[in-house]
């Protein structure tokens, strides 16, 4: 998985990080101020998870399987906001 230079060096203060994984399940992930946004290929809704450290975003972006990473490391582990 290739990350853009912005994703690698962007400071976490006020920066919105974005990654489009090569995934059948997940269309887009974004992170800003300890909030992770996940958009799935199957729908128009973007899910928001609060309290997510920046390193989780980077691990998610580098994951071999974005769907598996979401199931094992995000879902049920961080507060989903509406």
mmCIF file with all atom_site columns, C-alpha atoms in Angstrom:
data_model
loop_
_atom_site.group_PDB
_atom_site.id
_atom_site.type_symbol
_atom_site.label_atom_id
_atom_site.label_alt_id
_atom_site.label_comp_id
_atom_site.label_asym_id
_atom_site.label_entity_id
_atom_site.label_seq_id
_atom_site.pdbx_PDB_ins_code
_atom_site.Cartn_x
_atom_site.Cartn_y
_atom_site.Cartn_z
_atom_site.occupancy
_atom_site.B_iso_or_equiv
_atom_site.pdbx_formal_charge
_atom_site.auth_seq_id
_atom_site.auth_comp_id
_atom_site.auth_asym_id
_atom_site.auth_atom_id
_atom_site.pdbx_PDB_model_num
ATOM 1  C CA . UNK A 1 1  ? 0.000   0.000  0.000  1.00 0.00 ? 1  UNK A CA 1
ATOM 2  C CA . UNK A 1 2  ? 1.403   3.371  -0.948 1.00 0.00 ? 2  UNK A CA 1
ATOM 3  C CA . UNK A 1 3  ? 0.765   6.369  1.262  1.00 0.00 ? 3  UNK A CA 1
ATOM 4  C CA . UNK A 1 4  ? 1.000   9.929  0.066  1.00 0.00 ? 4  UNK A CA 1
ATOM 5  C CA . UNK A 1 5  ? 3.683   12.169 1.502  1.00 0.00 ? 5  UNK A CA 1
ATOM 6  C CA . UNK A 1 6  ? 0.954   14.139 3.299  1.00 0.00 ? 6  UNK A CA 1
ATOM 7  C CA . UNK A 1 7  ? -0.232  10.988 5.081  1.00 0.00 ? 7  UNK A CA 1
ATOM 8  C CA . UNK A 1 8  ? 3.291   10.136 6.196  1.00 0.00 ? 8  UNK A CA 1
ATOM 9  C CA . UNK A 1 9  ? 4.393   13.541 7.492  1.00 0.00 ? 9  UNK A CA 1
ATOM 10 C CA . UNK A 1 10 ? 1.178   15.469 8.186  1.00 0.00 ? 10 UNK A CA 1
ATOM 11 C CA . UNK A 1 11 ? 1.010   16.756 11.755 1.00 0.00 ? 11 UNK A CA 1
ATOM 12 C CA . UNK A 1 12 ? -2.054  15.675 13.683 1.00 0.00 ? 12 UNK A CA 1
ATOM 13 C CA . UNK A 1 13 ? -2.945  19.218 14.760 1.00 0.00 ? 13 UNK A CA 1
ATOM 14 C CA . UNK A 1 14 ? -5.818  20.350 12.561 1.00 0.00 ? 14 UNK A CA 1
ATOM 15 C CA . UNK A 1 15 ? -4.911  18.095 9.634  1.00 0.00 ? 15 UNK A CA 1
ATOM 16 C CA . UNK A 1 16 ? -7.441  15.874 7.925  1.00 0.00 ? 16 UNK A CA 1
ATOM 17 C CA . UNK A 1 17 ? -5.775  12.706 6.682  1.00 0.00 ? 17 UNK A CA 1
ATOM 18 C CA . UNK A 1 18 ? -7.393  10.799 3.811  1.00 0.00 ? 18 UNK A CA 1
ATOM 19 C CA . UNK A 1 19 ? -6.758  7.384  2.296  1.00 0.00 ? 19 UNK A CA 1
ATOM 20 C CA . UNK A 1 20 ? -8.574  5.372  -0.370 1.00 0.00 ? 20 UNK A CA 1
ATOM 21 C CA . UNK A 1 21 ? -7.829  1.707  0.326  1.00 0.00 ? 21 UNK A CA 1
ATOM 22 C CA . UNK A 1 22 ? -7.771  -0.970 -2.330 1.00 0.00 ? 22 UNK A CA 1
ATOM 23 C CA . UNK A 1 23 ? -10.734 -2.754 -0.782 1.00 0.00 ? 23 UNK A CA 1
ATOM 24 C CA . UNK A 1 24 ? -13.955 -4.466 -1.788 1.00 0.00 ? 24 UNK A CA 1
ATOM 25 C CA . UNK A 1 25 ? -15.596 -3.285 1.437  1.00 0.00 ? 25 UNK A CA 1
ATOM 26 C CA . UNK A 1 26 ? -14.225 0.172  2.236  1.00 0.00 ? 26 UNK A CA 1
ATOM 27 C CA . UNK A 1 27 ? -14.254 3.127  -0.129 1.00 0.00 ? 27 UNK A CA 1
ATOM 28 C CA . UNK A 1 28 ? -12.564 5.845  1.943  1.00 0.00 ? 28 UNK A CA 1
ATOM 29 C CA . UNK A 1 29 ? -11.069 6.481  5.377  1.00 0.00 ? 29 UNK A CA 1
ATOM 30 C CA . UNK A 1 30 ? -10.360 9.884  6.868  1.00 0.00 ? 30 UNK A CA 1
ATOM 31 C CA . UNK A 1 31 ? -9.024  11.014 10.226 1.00 0.00 ? 31 UNK A CA 1
ATOM 32 C CA . UNK A 1 32 ? -9.133  14.397 11.934 1.00 0.00 ? 32 UNK A CA 1
ATOM 33 C CA . UNK A 1 33 ? -8.706  15.341 15.595 1.00 0.00 ? 33 UNK A CA 1
ATOM 34 C CA . UNK A 1 34 ? -9.098  11.800 16.991 1.00 0.00 ? 34 UNK A CA 1
ATOM 35 C CA . UNK A 1 35 ? -12.147 11.125 14.827 1.00 0.00 ? 35 UNK A CA 1
ATOM 36 C CA . UNK A 1 36 ? -12.099 8.429  12.145 1.00 0.00 ? 36 UNK A CA 1
ATOM 37 C CA . UNK A 1 37 ? -14.526 8.568  9.221  1.00 0.00 ? 37 UNK A CA 1
ATOM 38 C CA . UNK A 1 38 ? -15.213 5.366  7.265  1.00 0.00 ? 38 UNK A CA 1
ATOM 39 C CA . UNK A 1 39 ? -17.215 5.200  4.042  1.00 0.00 ? 39 UNK A CA 1
ATOM 40 C CA . UNK A 1 40 ? -18.168 1.745  2.756  1.00 0.00 ? 40 UNK A CA 1
ATOM 41 C CA . UNK A 1 41 ? -18.602 0.763  -0.880 1.00 0.00 ? 41 UNK A CA 1
ATOM 42 C CA . UNK A 1 42 ? -22.067 -0.606 -0.090 1.00 0.00 ? 42 UNK A CA 1
ATOM 43 C CA . UNK A 1 43 ? -23.714 2.651  0.935  1.00 0.00 ? 43 UNK A CA 1
ATOM 44 C CA . UNK A 1 44 ? -23.739 6.408  0.952  1.00 0.00 ? 44 UNK A CA 1
ATOM 45 C CA . UNK A 1 45 ? -23.436 6.848  4.734  1.00 0.00 ? 45 UNK A CA 1
ATOM 46 C CA . UNK A 1 46 ? -20.113 7.801  6.294  1.00 0.00 ? 46 UNK A CA 1
ATOM 47 C CA . UNK A 1 47 ? -19.573 6.323  9.757  1.00 0.00 ? 47 UNK A CA 1
ATOM 48 C CA . UNK A 1 48 ? -17.774 8.359  12.403 1.00 0.00 ? 48 UNK A CA 1
ATOM 49 C CA . UNK A 1 49 ? -15.766 6.885  15.267 1.00 0.00 ? 49 UNK A CA 1
ATOM 50 C CA . UNK A 1 50 ? -14.513 9.087  18.106 1.00 0.00 ? 50 UNK A CA 1
ATOM 51 C CA . UNK A 1 51 ? -11.427 8.671  20.279 1.00 0.00 ? 51 UNK A CA 1
ATOM 52 C CA . UNK A 1 52 ? -9.317  7.094  17.526 1.00 0.00 ? 52 UNK A CA 1
ATOM 53 C CA . UNK A 1 53 ? -5.585  7.858  17.814 1.00 0.00 ? 53 UNK A CA 1
ATOM 54 C CA . UNK A 1 54 ? -3.748  8.943  14.677 1.00 0.00 ? 54 UNK A CA 1
ATOM 55 C CA . UNK A 1 55 ? -1.593  5.795  14.618 1.00 0.00 ? 55 UNK A CA 1
ATOM 56 C CA . UNK A 1 56 ? -4.757  3.691  14.134 1.00 0.00 ? 56 UNK A CA 1
ATOM 57 C CA . UNK A 1 57 ? -5.491  5.642  10.941 1.00 0.00 ? 57 UNK A CA 1
ATOM 58 C CA . UNK A 1 58 ? -1.977  4.955  9.652  1.00 0.00 ? 58 UNK A CA 1
ATOM 59 C CA . UNK A 1 59 ? -2.210  1.246  10.548 1.00 0.00 ? 59 UNK A CA 1
ATOM 60 C CA . UNK A 1 60 ? -5.620  1.110  8.839  1.00 0.00 ? 60 UNK A CA 1
ATOM 61 C CA . UNK A 1 61 ? -4.204  2.762  5.707  1.00 0.00 ? 61 UNK A CA 1
ATOM 62 C CA . UNK A 1 62 ? -1.342  0.243  5.572  1.00 0.00 ? 62 UNK A CA 1
ATOM 63 C CA . UNK A 1 63 ? -3.464  -2.848 6.335  1.00 0.00 ? 63 UNK A CA 1
ATOM 64 C CA . UNK A 1 64 ? -3.382  -5.697 3.833  1.00 0.00 ? 64 UNK A CA 1
ATOM 65 C CA . UNK A 1 65 ? -7.154  -6.069 4.269  1.00 0.00 ? 65 UNK A CA 1
ATOM 66 C CA . UNK A 1 66 ? -9.006  -2.863 5.178  1.00 0.00 ? 66 UNK A CA 1
ATOM 67 C CA . UNK A 1 67 ? -12.238 -4.768 5.869  1.00 0.00 ? 67 UNK A CA 1
ATOM 68 C CA . UNK A 1 68 ? -10.508 -7.182 8.251  1.00 0.00 ? 68 UNK A CA 1
ATOM 69 C CA . UNK A 1 69 ? -8.661  -4.333 9.982  1.00 0.00 ? 69 UNK A CA 1
ATOM 70 C CA . UNK A 1 70 ? -11.973 -2.517 10.491 1.00 0.00 ? 70 UNK A CA 1
ATOM 71 C CA . UNK A 1 71 ? -13.625 -5.612 11.971 1.00 0.00 ? 71 UNK A CA 1
ATOM 72 C CA . UNK A 1 72 ? -10.711 -6.423 14.293 1.00 0.00 ? 72 UNK A CA 1
ATOM 73 C CA . UNK A 1 73 ? -9.536  -2.961 15.344 1.00 0.00 ? 73 UNK A CA 1
ATOM 74 C CA . UNK A 1 74 ? -12.313 -0.373 14.914 1.00 0.00 ? 74 UNK A CA 1
ATOM 75 C CA . UNK A 1 75 ? -15.787 -1.884 15.144 1.00 0.00 ? 75 UNK A CA 1
ATOM 76 C CA . UNK A 1 76 ? -16.899 -2.140 18.765 1.00 0.00 ? 76 UNK A CA 1
ATOM 77 C CA . UNK A 1 77 ? -13.632 -0.681 20.073 1.00 0.00 ? 77 UNK A CA 1
ATOM 78 C CA . UNK A 1 78 ? -14.334 3.035  19.514 1.00 0.00 ? 78 UNK A CA 1
ATOM 79 C CA . UNK A 1 79 ? -17.478 5.055  20.083 1.00 0.00 ? 79 UNK A CA 1
ATOM 80 C CA . UNK A 1 80 ? -19.580 5.372  16.939 1.00 0.00 ? 80 UNK A CA 1
ATOM 81 C CA . UNK A 1 81 ? -21.046 8.844  16.616 1.00 0.00 ? 81 UNK A CA 1
ATOM 82 C CA . UNK A 1 82 ? -24.128 9.720  14.610 1.00 0.00 ? 82 UNK A CA 1
#
